[in-house]
Amino acid sequence: MSSYARVDAALYCTADKFRAAINFKNLFDTTYYEGVQNRFQVYPGAPFIVQGTISWQL
């Protein structure tokens, strides 16, 4: 397996009890493998993903 670097980033905003966030996973869409069982079972990593969340604390 070759080496790799995966970059993740996050932006968030809070106001009182409200929080909104946006997460960027595998920011540069790097091809990588999370694991290998044997030469026939290779598990690829996830591609570029954007995830947003909103939360409110009571």
PDB file of N, CA, C and O in Angstrom:
ATOM      1  N   MET A   1       0.844  -1.176   0.000  1.00  0.00           N
ATOM      2  CA  MET A   1       0.000   0.000   0.000  1.00  0.00           C
ATOM      3  C   MET A   1       0.888   1.237   0.000  1.00  0.00           C
ATOM      4  O   MET A   1       1.883   1.306   0.713  1.00  0.00           O
ATOM      5  N   SER A   2       0.488   2.219  -0.772  1.00  0.00           N
ATOM      6  CA  SER A   2       1.242   3.470  -0.819  1.00  0.00           C
ATOM      7  C   SER A   2       0.761   4.412   0.288  1.00  0.00           C
ATOM      8  O   SER A   2      -0.341   4.276   0.827  1.00  0.00           O
ATOM      9  N   SER A   3       1.587   5.374   0.622  1.00  0.00           N
ATOM     10  CA  SER A   3       1.222   6.337   1.659  1.00  0.00           C
ATOM     11  C   SER A   3       0.291   7.406   1.079  1.00  0.00           C
ATOM     12  O   SER A   3       0.213   7.579  -0.140  1.00  0.00           O
ATOM     13  N   TYR A   4      -0.408   8.112   1.967  1.00  0.00           N
ATOM     14  CA  TYR A   4      -1.327   9.154   1.533  1.00  0.00           C
ATOM     15  C   TYR A   4      -1.503  10.162   2.652  1.00  0.00           C
ATOM     16  O   TYR A   4      -1.183   9.889   3.812  1.00  0.00           O
ATOM     17  N   ALA A   5      -2.017  11.319   2.298  1.00  0.00           N
ATOM     18  CA  ALA A   5      -2.407  12.330   3.288  1.00  0.00           C
ATOM     19  C   ALA A   5      -3.826  12.762   2.947  1.00  0.00           C
ATOM     20  O   ALA A   5      -4.110  13.140   1.810  1.00  0.00           O
ATOM     21  N   ARG A   6      -4.710  12.671   3.925  1.00  0.00           N
ATOM     22  CA  ARG A   6      -6.103  13.072   3.740  1.00  0.00           C
ATOM     23  C   ARG A   6      -6.339  14.330   4.554  1.00  0.00           C
ATOM     24  O   ARG A   6      -5.959  14.402   5.726  1.00  0.00           O
ATOM     25  N   VAL A   7      -6.968  15.334   3.943  1.00  0.00           N
ATOM     26  CA  VAL A   7      -7.198  16.616   4.610  1.00  0.00           C
ATOM     27  C   VAL A   7      -8.693  16.784   4.851  1.00  0.00           C
ATOM     28  O   VAL A   7      -9.500  16.633   3.946  1.00  0.00           O
ATOM     29  N   ASP A   8      -9.047  17.092   6.109  1.00  0.00           N
ATOM     30  CA  ASP A   8     -10.420  17.403   6.491  1.00  0.00           C
ATOM     31  C   ASP A   8     -10.454  18.844   7.005  1.00  0.00           C
ATOM     32  O   ASP A   8      -9.441  19.348   7.493  1.00  0.00           O
ATOM     33  N   ALA A   9     -11.597  19.504   6.885  1.00  0.00           N
ATOM     34  CA  ALA A   9     -11.738  20.879   7.373  1.00  0.00           C
ATOM     35  C   ALA A   9     -13.161  21.075   7.895  1.00  0.00           C
ATOM     36  O   ALA A   9     -14.074  20.335   7.532  1.00  0.00           O
ATOM     37  N   ALA A  10     -13.331  22.083   8.748  1.00  0.00           N
ATOM     38  CA  ALA A  10     -14.657  22.371   9.291  1.00  0.00           C
ATOM     39  C   ALA A  10     -14.801  23.868   9.513  1.00  0.00           C
ATOM     40  O   ALA A  10     -13.842  24.554   9.869  1.00  0.00           O
ATOM     41  N   LEU A  11     -16.002  24.364   9.284  1.00  0.00           N
ATOM     42  CA  LEU A  11     -16.372  25.741   9.589  1.00  0.00           C
ATOM     43  C   LEU A  11     -17.608  25.684  10.472  1.00  0.00           C
ATOM     44  O   LEU A  11     -18.513  24.887  10.223  1.00  0.00           O
ATOM     45  N   TYR A  12     -17.635  26.514  11.506  1.00  0.00           N
ATOM     46  CA  TYR A  12     -18.821  26.511  12.349  1.00  0.00           C
ATOM     47  C   TYR A  12     -19.100  27.904  12.880  1.00  0.00           C
ATOM     48  O   TYR A  12     -18.232  28.762  12.926  1.00  0.00           O
ATOM     49  N   CYS A  13     -20.339  28.100  13.272  1.00  0.00           N
ATOM     50  CA  CYS A  13     -20.806  29.375  13.799  1.00  0.00           C
ATOM     51  C   CYS A  13     -21.686  29.082  15.000  1.00  0.00           C
ATOM     52  O   CYS A  13     -22.531  28.194  14.944  1.00  0.00           O
ATOM     53  N   THR A  14     -21.478  29.827  16.084  1.00  0.00           N
ATOM     54  CA  THR A  14     -22.317  29.663  17.261  1.00  0.00           C
ATOM     55  C   THR A  14     -22.935  31.009  17.635  1.00  0.00           C
ATOM     56  O   THR A  14     -22.315  32.053  17.489  1.00  0.00           O
ATOM     57  N   ALA A  15     -24.162  30.948  18.097  1.00  0.00           N
ATOM     58  CA  ALA A  15     -24.878  32.133  18.576  1.00  0.00           C
ATOM     59  C   ALA A  15     -25.794  31.681  19.695  1.00  0.00           C
ATOM     60  O   ALA A  15     -26.736  30.921  19.458  1.00  0.00           O
ATOM     61  N   ASP A  16     -25.506  32.106  20.909  1.00  0.00           N
ATOM     62  CA  ASP A  16     -26.239  31.664  22.100  1.00  0.00           C
ATOM     63  C   ASP A  16     -26.247  30.141  22.176  1.00  0.00           C
ATOM     64  O   ASP A  16     -25.210  29.539  22.333  1.00  0.00           O
ATOM     65  N   LYS A  17     -27.396  29.528  22.008  1.00  0.00           N
ATOM     66  CA  LYS A  17     -27.500  28.067  22.109  1.00  0.00           C
ATOM     67  C   LYS A  17     -27.579  27.389  20.743  1.00  0.00           C
ATOM     68  O   LYS A  17     -27.748  26.188  20.646  1.00  0.00           O
ATOM     69  N   PHE A  18     -27.446  28.149  19.687  1.00  0.00           N
ATOM     70  CA  PHE A  18     -27.539  27.643  18.317  1.00  0.00           C
ATOM     71  C   PHE A  18     -26.132  27.420  17.753  1.00  0.00           C
ATOM     72  O   PHE A  18     -25.232  28.218  17.979  1.00  0.00           O
ATOM     73  N   ARG A  19     -25.958  26.329  17.015  1.00  0.00           N
ATOM     74  CA  ARG A  19     -24.686  26.068  16.355  1.00  0.00           C
ATOM     75  C   ARG A  19     -24.951  25.464  14.979  1.00  0.00           C
ATOM     76  O   ARG A  19     -25.761  24.552  14.837  1.00  0.00           O
ATOM     77  N   ALA A  20     -24.261  25.982  13.974  1.00  0.00           N
ATOM     78  CA  ALA A  20     -24.324  25.439  12.618  1.00  0.00           C
ATOM     79  C   ALA A  20     -22.891  25.129  12.188  1.00  0.00           C
ATOM     80  O   ALA A  20     -21.968  25.880  12.485  1.00  0.00           O
ATOM     81  N   ALA A  21     -22.714  24.000  11.520  1.00  0.00           N
ATOM     82  CA  ALA A  21     -21.377  23.593  11.100  1.00  0.00           C
ATOM     83  C   ALA A  21     -21.440  22.972   9.715  1.00  0.00           C
ATOM     84  O   ALA A  21     -22.449  22.392   9.317  1.00  0.00           O
ATOM     85  N   ILE A  22     -20.343  23.104   8.989  1.00  0.00           N
ATOM     86  CA  ILE A  22     -20.186  22.425   7.711  1.00  0.00           C
ATOM     87  C   ILE A  22     -18.807  21.765   7.732  1.00  0.00           C
ATOM     88  O   ILE A  22     -17.814  22.387   8.094  1.00  0.00           O
ATOM     89  N   ASN A  23     -18.784  20.472   7.432  1.00  0.00           N
ATOM     90  CA  ASN A  23     -17.559  19.680   7.461  1.00  0.00           C
ATOM     91  C   ASN A  23     -17.208  19.228   6.049  1.00  0.00           C
ATOM     92  O   ASN A  23     -18.075  18.781   5.304  1.00  0.00           O
ATOM     93  N   PHE A  24     -15.946  19.321   5.725  1.00  0.00           N
ATOM     94  CA  PHE A  24     -15.424  18.863   4.442  1.00  0.00           C
ATOM     95  C   PHE A  24     -14.475  17.708   4.732  1.00  0.00           C
ATOM     96  O   PHE A  24     -13.462  17.891   5.400  1.00  0.00           O
ATOM     97  N   LYS A  25     -14.808  16.531   4.260  1.00  0.00           N
ATOM     98  CA  LYS A  25     -13.972  15.357   4.485  1.00  0.00           C
ATOM     99  C   LYS A  25     -13.294  14.960   3.182  1.00  0.00           C
ATOM    100  O   LYS A  25     -13.920  14.973   2.130  1.00  0.00           O
ATOM    101  N   ASN A  26     -12.010  14.635   3.257  1.00  0.00           N
ATOM    102  CA  ASN A  26     -11.181  14.322   2.090  1.00  0.00           C
ATOM    103  C   ASN A  26     -11.236  15.494   1.105  1.00  0.00           C
ATOM    104  O   ASN A  26     -11.595  15.354  -0.058  1.00  0.00           O
ATOM    105  N   LEU A  27     -10.857  16.641   1.595  1.00  0.00           N
ATOM    106  CA  LEU A  27     -10.994  17.919   0.900  1.00  0.00           C
ATOM    107  C   LEU A  27     -10.419  17.913  -0.522  1.00  0.00           C
ATOM    108  O   LEU A  27     -10.987  18.505  -1.425  1.00  0.00           O
ATOM    109  N   PHE A  28      -9.301  17.229  -0.735  1.00  0.00           N
ATOM    110  CA  PHE A  28      -8.665  17.213  -2.058  1.00  0.00           C
ATOM    111  C   PHE A  28      -8.978  15.948  -2.839  1.00  0.00           C
ATOM    112  O   PHE A  28      -8.331  15.646  -3.835  1.00  0.00           O
ATOM    113  N   ASP A  29     -10.008  15.204  -2.411  1.00  0.00           N
ATOM    114  CA  ASP A  29     -10.469  13.978  -3.082  1.00  0.00           C
ATOM    115  C   ASP A  29      -9.320  13.007  -3.358  1.00  0.00           C
ATOM    116  O   ASP A  29      -9.165  12.483  -4.452  1.00  0.00           O
ATOM    117  N   THR A  30      -8.515  12.758  -2.324  1.00  0.00           N
ATOM    118  CA  THR A  30      -7.380  11.845  -2.417  1.00  0.00           C
ATOM    119  C   THR A  30      -7.857  10.404  -2.514  1.00  0.00           C
ATOM    120  O   THR A  30      -8.773  10.003  -1.797  1.00  0.00           O
ATOM    121  N   THR A  31      -7.261   9.641  -3.402  1.00  0.00           N
ATOM    122  CA  THR A  31      -7.556   8.218  -3.493  1.00  0.00           C
ATOM    123  C   THR A  31      -6.703   7.503  -2.455  1.00  0.00           C
ATOM    124  O   THR A  31      -5.486   7.639  -2.447  1.00  0.00           O
ATOM    125  N   TYR A  32      -7.339   6.766  -1.556  1.00  0.00           N
ATOM    126  CA  TYR A  32      -6.613   6.043  -0.514  1.00  0.00           C
ATOM    127  C   TYR A  32      -7.393   4.786  -0.148  1.00  0.00           C
ATOM    128  O   TYR A  32      -8.525   4.598  -0.554  1.00  0.00           O
ATOM    129  N   TYR A  33      -6.746   3.938   0.615  1.00  0.00           N
ATOM    130  CA  TYR A  33      -7.351   2.672   1.020  1.00  0.00           C
ATOM    131  C   TYR A  33      -7.333   2.583   2.536  1.00  0.00           C
ATOM    132  O   TYR A  33      -6.294   2.758   3.165  1.00  0.00           O
ATOM    133  N   GLU A  34      -8.497   2.338   3.124  1.00  0.00           N
ATOM    134  CA  GLU A  34      -8.619   2.270   4.581  1.00  0.00           C
ATOM    135  C   GLU A  34      -8.028   0.993   5.152  1.00  0.00           C
ATOM    136  O   GLU A  34      -7.546   0.975   6.278  1.00  0.00           O
ATOM    137  N   GLY A  35      -8.059  -0.081   4.395  1.00  0.00           N
ATOM    138  CA  GLY A  35      -7.524  -1.331   4.906  1.00  0.00           C
ATOM    139  C   GLY A  35      -7.396  -2.383   3.831  1.00  0.00           C
ATOM    140  O   GLY A  35      -7.964  -2.271   2.748  1.00  0.00           O
ATOM    141  N   VAL A  36      -6.620  -3.388   4.153  1.00  0.00           N
ATOM    142  CA  VAL A  36      -6.396  -4.504   3.242  1.00  0.00           C
ATOM    143  C   VAL A  36      -6.482  -5.792   4.046  1.00  0.00           C
ATOM    144  O   VAL A  36      -5.818  -5.932   5.075  1.00  0.00           O
ATOM    145  N   GLN A  37      -7.314  -6.723   3.603  1.00  0.00           N
ATOM    146  CA  GLN A  37      -7.417  -8.027   4.244  1.00  0.00           C
ATOM    147  C   GLN A  37      -6.401  -8.977   3.612  1.00  0.00           C
ATOM    148  O   GLN A  37      -5.673  -9.658   4.306  1.00  0.00           O
ATOM    149  N   ASN A  38      -6.414  -9.003   2.294  1.00  0.00           N
ATOM    150  CA  ASN A  38      -5.454  -9.765   1.502  1.00  0.00           C
ATOM    151  C   ASN A  38      -5.433  -9.123   0.118  1.00  0.00           C
ATOM    152  O   ASN A  38      -6.030  -8.074  -0.078  1.00  0.00           O
ATOM    153  N   ARG A  39      -4.782  -9.697  -0.828  1.00  0.00           N
ATOM    154  CA  ARG A  39      -4.668  -9.036  -2.132  1.00  0.00           C
ATOM    155  C   ARG A  39      -5.981  -8.928  -2.892  1.00  0.00           C
ATOM    156  O   ARG A  39      -6.104  -8.193  -3.867  1.00  0.00           O
ATOM    157  N   PHE A  40      -7.006  -9.664  -2.462  1.00  0.00           N
ATOM    158  CA  PHE A  40      -8.296  -9.619  -3.124  1.00  0.00           C
ATOM    159  C   PHE A  40      -9.342  -8.797  -2.364  1.00  0.00           C
ATOM    160  O   PHE A  40     -10.398  -8.519  -2.886  1.00  0.00           O
ATOM    161  N   GLN A  41      -9.052  -8.443  -1.120  1.00  0.00           N
ATOM    162  CA  GLN A  41      -9.978  -7.651  -0.310  1.00  0.00           C
ATOM    163  C   GLN A  41      -9.301  -6.343   0.112  1.00  0.00           C
ATOM    164  O   GLN A  41      -8.624  -6.275   1.129  1.00  0.00           O
ATOM    165  N   VAL A  42      -9.495  -5.331  -0.722  1.00  0.00           N
ATOM    166  CA  VAL A  42      -8.927  -4.007  -0.478  1.00  0.00           C
ATOM    167  C   VAL A  42     -10.095  -3.046  -0.255  1.00  0.00           C
ATOM    168  O   VAL A  42     -11.037  -3.018  -1.040  1.00  0.00           O
ATOM    169  N   TYR A  43     -10.057  -2.277   0.841  1.00  0.00           N
ATOM    170  CA  TYR A  43     -11.167  -1.399   1.203  1.00  0.00           C
ATOM    171  C   TYR A  43     -10.816   0.051   0.905  1.00  0.00           C
ATOM    172  O   TYR A  43      -9.983   0.642   1.591  1.00  0.00           O
ATOM    173  N   PRO A  44     -11.432   0.634  -0.135  1.00  0.00           N
ATOM    174  CA  PRO A  44     -11.129   2.025  -0.482  1.00  0.00           C
ATOM    175  C   PRO A  44     -11.713   3.001   0.538  1.00  0.00           C
ATOM    176  O   PRO A  44     -12.725   2.722   1.185  1.00  0.00           O
ATOM    177  N   GLY A  45     -11.068   4.157   0.673  1.00  0.00           N
ATOM    178  CA  GLY A  45     -11.561   5.215   1.549  1.00  0.00           C
ATOM    179  C   GLY A  45     -12.656   6.020   0.865  1.00  0.00           C
ATOM    180  O   GLY A  45     -12.860   5.933  -0.350  1.00  0.00           O
ATOM    181  N   ALA A  46     -13.363   6.803   1.641  1.00  0.00           N
ATOM    182  CA  ALA A  46     -14.473   7.607   1.124  1.00  0.00           C
ATOM    183  C   ALA A  46     -13.965   8.755   0.251  1.00  0.00           C
ATOM    184  O   ALA A  46     -12.902   9.313   0.516  1.00  0.00           O
ATOM    185  N   PRO A  47     -14.725   9.136  -0.769  1.00  0.00           N
ATOM    186  CA  PRO A  47     -14.357  10.283  -1.597  1.00  0.00           C
ATOM    187  C   PRO A  47     -14.663  11.592  -0.867  1.00  0.00           C
ATOM    188  O   PRO A  47     -15.050  11.588   0.301  1.00  0.00           O
ATOM    189  N   PHE A  48     -14.540  12.707  -1.552  1.00  0.00           N
ATOM    190  CA  PHE A  48     -14.851  14.023  -1.001  1.00  0.00           C
ATOM    191  C   PHE A  48     -16.306  14.067  -0.542  1.00  0.00           C
ATOM    192  O   PHE A  48     -17.208  13.684  -1.274  1.00  0.00           O
ATOM    193  N   ILE A  49     -16.520  14.508   0.703  1.00  0.00           N
ATOM    194  CA  ILE A  49     -17.859  14.559   1.287  1.00  0.00           C
ATOM    195  C   ILE A  49     -18.049  15.909   1.973  1.00  0.00           C
ATOM    196  O   ILE A  49     -17.139  16.402   2.636  1.00  0.00           O
ATOM    197  N   VAL A  50     -19.235  16.498   1.800  1.00  0.00           N
ATOM    198  CA  VAL A  50     -19.616  17.705   2.533  1.00  0.00           C
ATOM    199  C   VAL A  50     -20.778  17.334   3.436  1.00  0.00           C
ATOM    200  O   VAL A  50     -21.755  16.736   2.983  1.00  0.00           O
ATOM    201  N   GLN A  51     -20.656  17.687   4.722  1.00  0.00           N
ATOM    202  CA  GLN A  51     -21.693  17.342   5.704  1.00  0.00           C
ATOM    203  C   GLN A  51     -22.032  18.587   6.506  1.00  0.00           C
ATOM    204  O   GLN A  51     -21.148  19.274   7.003  1.00  0.00           O
ATOM    205  N   GLY A  52     -23.310  18.889   6.619  1.00  0.00           N
ATOM    206  CA  GLY A  52     -23.755  20.038   7.403  1.00  0.00           C
ATOM    207  C   GLY A  52     -24.550  19.597   8.615  1.00  0.00           C
ATOM    208  O   GLY A  52     -25.264  18.597   8.555  1.00  0.00           O
ATOM    209  N   THR A  53     -24.393  20.313   9.711  1.00  0.00           N
ATOM    210  CA  THR A  53     -25.150  20.006  10.929  1.00  0.00           C
ATOM    211  C   THR A  53     -25.665  21.286  11.567  1.00  0.00           C
ATOM    212  O   THR A  53     -25.042  22.348  11.458  1.00  0.00           O
ATOM    213  N   ILE A  54     -26.822  21.172  12.212  1.00  0.00           N
ATOM    214  CA  ILE A  54     -27.410  22.272  12.967  1.00  0.00           C
ATOM    215  C   ILE A  54     -27.801  21.713  14.320  1.00  0.00           C
ATOM    216  O   ILE A  54     -28.385  20.628  14.407  1.00  0.00           O
ATOM    217  N   SER A  55     -27.472  22.434  15.388  1.00  0.00           N
ATOM    218  CA  SER A  55     -27.840  21.959  16.723  1.00  0.00           C
ATOM    219  C   SER A  55     -28.309  23.113  17.606  1.00  0.00           C
ATOM    220  O   SER A  55     -27.984  24.276  17.368  1.00  0.00           O
ATOM    221  N   TRP A  56     -29.073  22.726  18.614  1.00  0.00           N
ATOM    222  CA  TRP A  56     -29.631  23.689  19.573  1.00  0.00           C
ATOM    223  C   TRP A  56     -29.518  23.062  20.950  1.00  0.00           C
ATOM    224  O   TRP A  56     -29.974  21.932  21.159  1.00  0.00           O
ATOM    225  N   GLN A  57     -28.924  23.767  21.900  1.00  0.00           N
ATOM    226  CA  GLN A  57     -28.813  23.266  23.255  1.00  0.00           C
ATOM    227  C   GLN A  57     -29.940  23.799  24.109  1.00  0.00           C
ATOM    228  O   GLN A  57     -30.284  24.981  24.031  1.00  0.00           O
ATOM    229  N   LEU A  58     -30.498  22.947  24.930  1.00  0.00           N
ATOM    230  CA  LEU A  58     -31.581  23.364  25.828  1.00  0.00           C
ATOM    231  C   LEU A  58     -31.025  23.885  27.138  1.00  0.00           C
ATOM    232  O   LEU A  58     -29.991  23.594  27.569  1.00  0.00           O
TER     233      LEU A  58
END
